[in-house]
CSV table of C-alpha atoms in Angstrom, one decimal:
chain,number,residue,atom,x,y,z
A,1,UNK,CA,121.2,-29.4,-43.3
A,2,UNK,CA,122.0,-29.7,-47.0
A,3,UNK,CA,124.0,-32.4,-48.7
A,4,UNK,CA,125.1,-32.6,-52.3
A,5,UNK,CA,126.8,-35.5,-54.2
A,6,UNK,CA,130.5,-35.3,-55.0
A,7,UNK,CA,131.2,-32.2,-57.1
A,8,UNK,CA,128.3,-30.3,-55.6
A,9,UNK,CA,126.0,-30.9,-58.6
A,10,UNK,CA,122.5,-32.5,-58.6
A,11,UNK,CA,121.3,-34.9,-61.2
A,12,UNK,CA,118.6,-33.4,-63.5
A,13,UNK,CA,116.1,-35.2,-65.7
A,14,UNK,CA,113.1,-34.3,-67.8
A,15,UNK,CA,112.3,-37.8,-69.0
A,16,UNK,CA,111.6,-41.1,-67.2
A,17,UNK,CA,110.8,-39.8,-63.7
A,18,UNK,CA,110.0,-43.4,-62.8
A,19,UNK,CA,113.7,-44.3,-63.0
A,20,UNK,CA,114.5,-41.4,-60.7
A,21,UNK,CA,112.4,-42.9,-57.8
A,22,UNK,CA,114.0,-46.3,-58.2
A,23,UNK,CA,117.5,-44.8,-58.4
A,24,UNK,CA,116.9,-42.6,-55.4
A,25,UNK,CA,115.4,-45.1,-53.0
A,26,UNK,CA,115.8,-48.5,-54.7
A,27,UNK,CA,112.1,-49.3,-54.8
A,28,UNK,CA,109.0,-48.9,-57.0
A,29,UNK,CA,107.0,-47.3,-54.1
A,30,UNK,CA,107.7,-44.9,-51.4
A,31,UNK,CA,105.9,-43.7,-48.3
A,32,UNK,CA,106.0,-39.9,-47.9
A,33,UNK,CA,104.9,-37.7,-44.9
A,34,UNK,CA,104.4,-34.0,-44.8
A,35,UNK,CA,107.3,-31.9,-43.4
A,36,UNK,CA,107.6,-32.8,-39.7
A,37,UNK,CA,105.0,-35.6,-39.9
A,38,UNK,CA,105.3,-38.6,-37.7
A,39,UNK,CA,105.2,-42.2,-38.8
A,40,UNK,CA,101.6,-42.5,-37.6
A,41,UNK,CA,100.4,-39.4,-39.5
A,42,UNK,CA,97.1,-39.7,-41.4
A,43,UNK,CA,98.7,-37.6,-44.1
A,44,UNK,CA,101.0,-40.4,-45.2
A,45,UNK,CA,101.1,-40.9,-49.0
A,46,UNK,CA,102.2,-43.9,-51.0
A,47,UNK,CA,104.0,-42.8,-54.1
A,48,UNK,CA,104.6,-45.1,-57.0
A,49,UNK,CA,107.4,-45.0,-59.6
A,50,UNK,CA,105.2,-44.3,-62.6
A,51,UNK,CA,103.4,-41.2,-61.2
A,52,UNK,CA,105.2,-39.9,-58.1
A,53,UNK,CA,105.6,-36.4,-59.5
A,54,UNK,CA,102.0,-36.1,-60.5
A,55,UNK,CA,100.9,-37.5,-57.0
A,56,UNK,CA,103.0,-34.9,-55.2
A,57,UNK,CA,101.9,-31.9,-57.3
A,58,UNK,CA,98.3,-33.0,-57.0
A,59,UNK,CA,98.6,-33.1,-53.2
A,60,UNK,CA,100.2,-29.6,-53.1
A,61,UNK,CA,98.8,-27.8,-56.2
A,62,UNK,CA,100.4,-24.4,-55.4
A,63,UNK,CA,103.9,-25.8,-54.9
A,64,UNK,CA,106.5,-24.9,-57.6
A,65,UNK,CA,109.1,-27.3,-56.0
A,66,UNK,CA,108.8,-30.2,-53.7
A,67,UNK,CA,111.8,-31.9,-52.1
A,68,UNK,CA,111.7,-35.3,-50.5
A,69,UNK,CA,114.0,-35.4,-47.5
A,70,UNK,CA,115.3,-38.3,-45.3
A,71,UNK,CA,114.9,-38.2,-41.5
A,72,UNK,CA,118.7,-37.6,-41.5
A,73,UNK,CA,118.2,-34.2,-43.1
A,74,UNK,CA,119.3,-35.0,-46.6
A,75,UNK,CA,117.4,-34.2,-49.8
A,76,UNK,CA,116.9,-37.4,-51.6
A,77,UNK,CA,114.6,-36.5,-54.5
A,78,UNK,CA,112.9,-33.4,-55.9
A,79,UNK,CA,110.4,-32.3,-58.5
A,80,UNK,CA,109.4,-28.9,-60.0
A,81,UNK,CA,106.1,-28.0,-61.5
A,82,UNK,CA,107.8,-27.2,-64.8
A,83,UNK,CA,108.7,-30.9,-65.3
A,84,UNK,CA,112.3,-30.9,-64.0
A,85,UNK,CA,113.1,-33.5,-61.3
A,86,UNK,CA,116.2,-35.1,-59.9
A,87,UNK,CA,118.0,-37.1,-57.4
A,88,UNK,CA,119.9,-35.2,-54.7
A,89,UNK,CA,121.6,-37.9,-52.6
A,90,UNK,CA,120.3,-41.4,-53.1
A,91,UNK,CA,119.1,-43.1,-49.9
A,92,UNK,CA,118.3,-46.7,-50.8
A,93,UNK,CA,115.9,-48.2,-48.3
A,94,UNK,CA,115.0,-44.8,-46.7
A,95,UNK,CA,111.3,-44.7,-46.0
A,96,UNK,CA,109.3,-42.7,-45.2
A,97,UNK,CA,110.7,-39.5,-46.7
A,98,UNK,CA,109.4,-36.1,-45.8
A,99,UNK,CA,107.9,-33.7,-48.4
A,100,UNK,CA,109.2,-30.1,-48.1
A,101,UNK,CA,107.6,-27.5,-50.3
A,102,UNK,CA,109.9,-24.8,-51.7
A,103,UNK,CA,113.7,-24.7,-51.8
A,104,UNK,CA,114.1,-25.7,-48.1
A,105,UNK,CA,113.1,-22.6,-46.2
A,106,UNK,CA,112.2,-24.6,-43.1
A,107,UNK,CA,112.4,-28.2,-42.1
A,108,UNK,CA,110.7,-29.7,-38.9
A,109,UNK,CA,112.5,-32.8,-37.7
A,110,UNK,CA,110.2,-35.7,-37.3
A,111,UNK,CA,110.1,-37.6,-34.0
A,112,UNK,CA,111.5,-41.1,-33.9
A,113,UNK,CA,111.5,-44.0,-31.4
A,114,UNK,CA,115.3,-44.4,-32.0
A,115,UNK,CA,118.0,-41.8,-31.7
A,116,UNK,CA,119.4,-41.0,-35.2
A,117,UNK,CA,122.4,-39.2,-36.7
A,118,UNK,CA,121.8,-36.2,-38.8
A,119,UNK,CA,124.1,-34.3,-41.1
A,120,UNK,CA,124.8,-30.6,-40.4
A,121,UNK,CA,126.6,-28.8,-43.1
A,122,UNK,CA,124.8,-25.5,-43.5
A,123,UNK,CA,127.9,-23.6,-42.5
A,124,UNK,CA,130.1,-25.5,-45.0
A,125,UNK,CA,131.5,-27.9,-42.3
A,126,UNK,CA,130.8,-31.0,-44.3
A,127,UNK,CA,130.9,-34.1,-42.2
A,128,UNK,CA,129.5,-32.5,-39.1
A,129,UNK,CA,126.7,-34.3,-37.5
A,130,UNK,CA,124.7,-34.7,-34.2
A,131,UNK,CA,122.3,-37.2,-32.7
A,132,UNK,CA,118.7,-36.3,-32.4
A,133,UNK,CA,116.8,-38.0,-29.6
A,134,UNK,CA,113.0,-37.6,-29.2
A,135,UNK,CA,112.0,-36.6,-25.6
A,136,UNK,CA,108.3,-36.0,-26.3
A,137,UNK,CA,106.0,-36.1,-29.4
A,138,UNK,CA,103.4,-33.6,-27.9
A,139,UNK,CA,104.8,-31.1,-27.4
A,140,UNK,CA,107.5,-32.0,-29.9
A,141,UNK,CA,110.8,-31.9,-27.9
A,142,UNK,CA,114.0,-33.2,-29.5
A,143,UNK,CA,117.5,-33.2,-27.9
A,144,UNK,CA,120.4,-32.6,-30.2
A,145,UNK,CA,123.5,-34.4,-28.8
A,146,UNK,CA,126.8,-33.2,-30.1
A,147,UNK,CA,125.4,-30.1,-31.8
A,148,UNK,CA,127.7,-27.7,-30.1
A,149,UNK,CA,131.3,-28.0,-29.1
A,150,UNK,CA,132.4,-27.8,-25.5
A,151,UNK,CA,133.9,-24.3,-26.1
A,152,UNK,CA,130.6,-23.1,-27.6
A,153,UNK,CA,128.6,-24.4,-24.6
A,154,UNK,CA,131.0,-22.8,-22.2
A,155,UNK,CA,130.7,-19.4,-24.0
A,156,UNK,CA,126.9,-19.6,-23.8
A,157,UNK,CA,127.0,-20.5,-20.1
A,158,UNK,CA,129.4,-17.6,-19.4
A,159,UNK,CA,127.2,-15.2,-21.4
A,160,UNK,CA,124.0,-16.1,-19.4
A,161,UNK,CA,125.6,-17.0,-16.1
A,162,UNK,CA,123.6,-14.4,-14.2
A,163,UNK,CA,120.3,-15.7,-15.5
A,164,UNK,CA,121.0,-19.5,-15.3
A,165,UNK,CA,119.6,-21.7,-12.6
A,166,UNK,CA,119.6,-25.5,-12.1
A,167,UNK,CA,116.8,-27.3,-14.0
A,168,UNK,CA,114.1,-29.1,-12.0
A,169,UNK,CA,113.7,-31.7,-14.7
A,170,UNK,CA,114.3,-35.3,-13.7
A,171,UNK,CA,116.9,-36.2,-16.3
A,172,UNK,CA,117.0,-39.8,-15.1
A,173,UNK,CA,113.9,-40.3,-17.2
A,174,UNK,CA,115.6,-39.2,-20.4
A,175,UNK,CA,118.2,-41.9,-20.6
């Protein structure tokens, strides 16, 4: 999932990175977890407005770029080793955010006690979303409700009809 502000351009800044954190999340501090980390993770970091860039690059010295993503799959803030940083899509009050190294080659959805809506626009269909519901933390099992249209589900069922069988899972425990 990738989201850009109106016009498709991201804000860039080389000065006053402390203003960027405040503008992005509306706070002077921010909790950050590693990509796919859960709220109880021991790797949780507390970033502050005056040194958030340095803190992130010290934690991942080899990273050329680190993006901070919301649990809804939107890049909120980013920083590059060369000094560039910027706000993707502000998310005031979003915490924790998830640190993703690189340009976004892979993102592991964190588990959550509550179902949450996430944006899906990789294919250009801006405004498409689904609801992620955590079924298990270990192993990590998430159910994406509304991810596929009825026609897509029917096509998959038809393609695999000869190999499909009724699940033995007790789905009454999921609700």
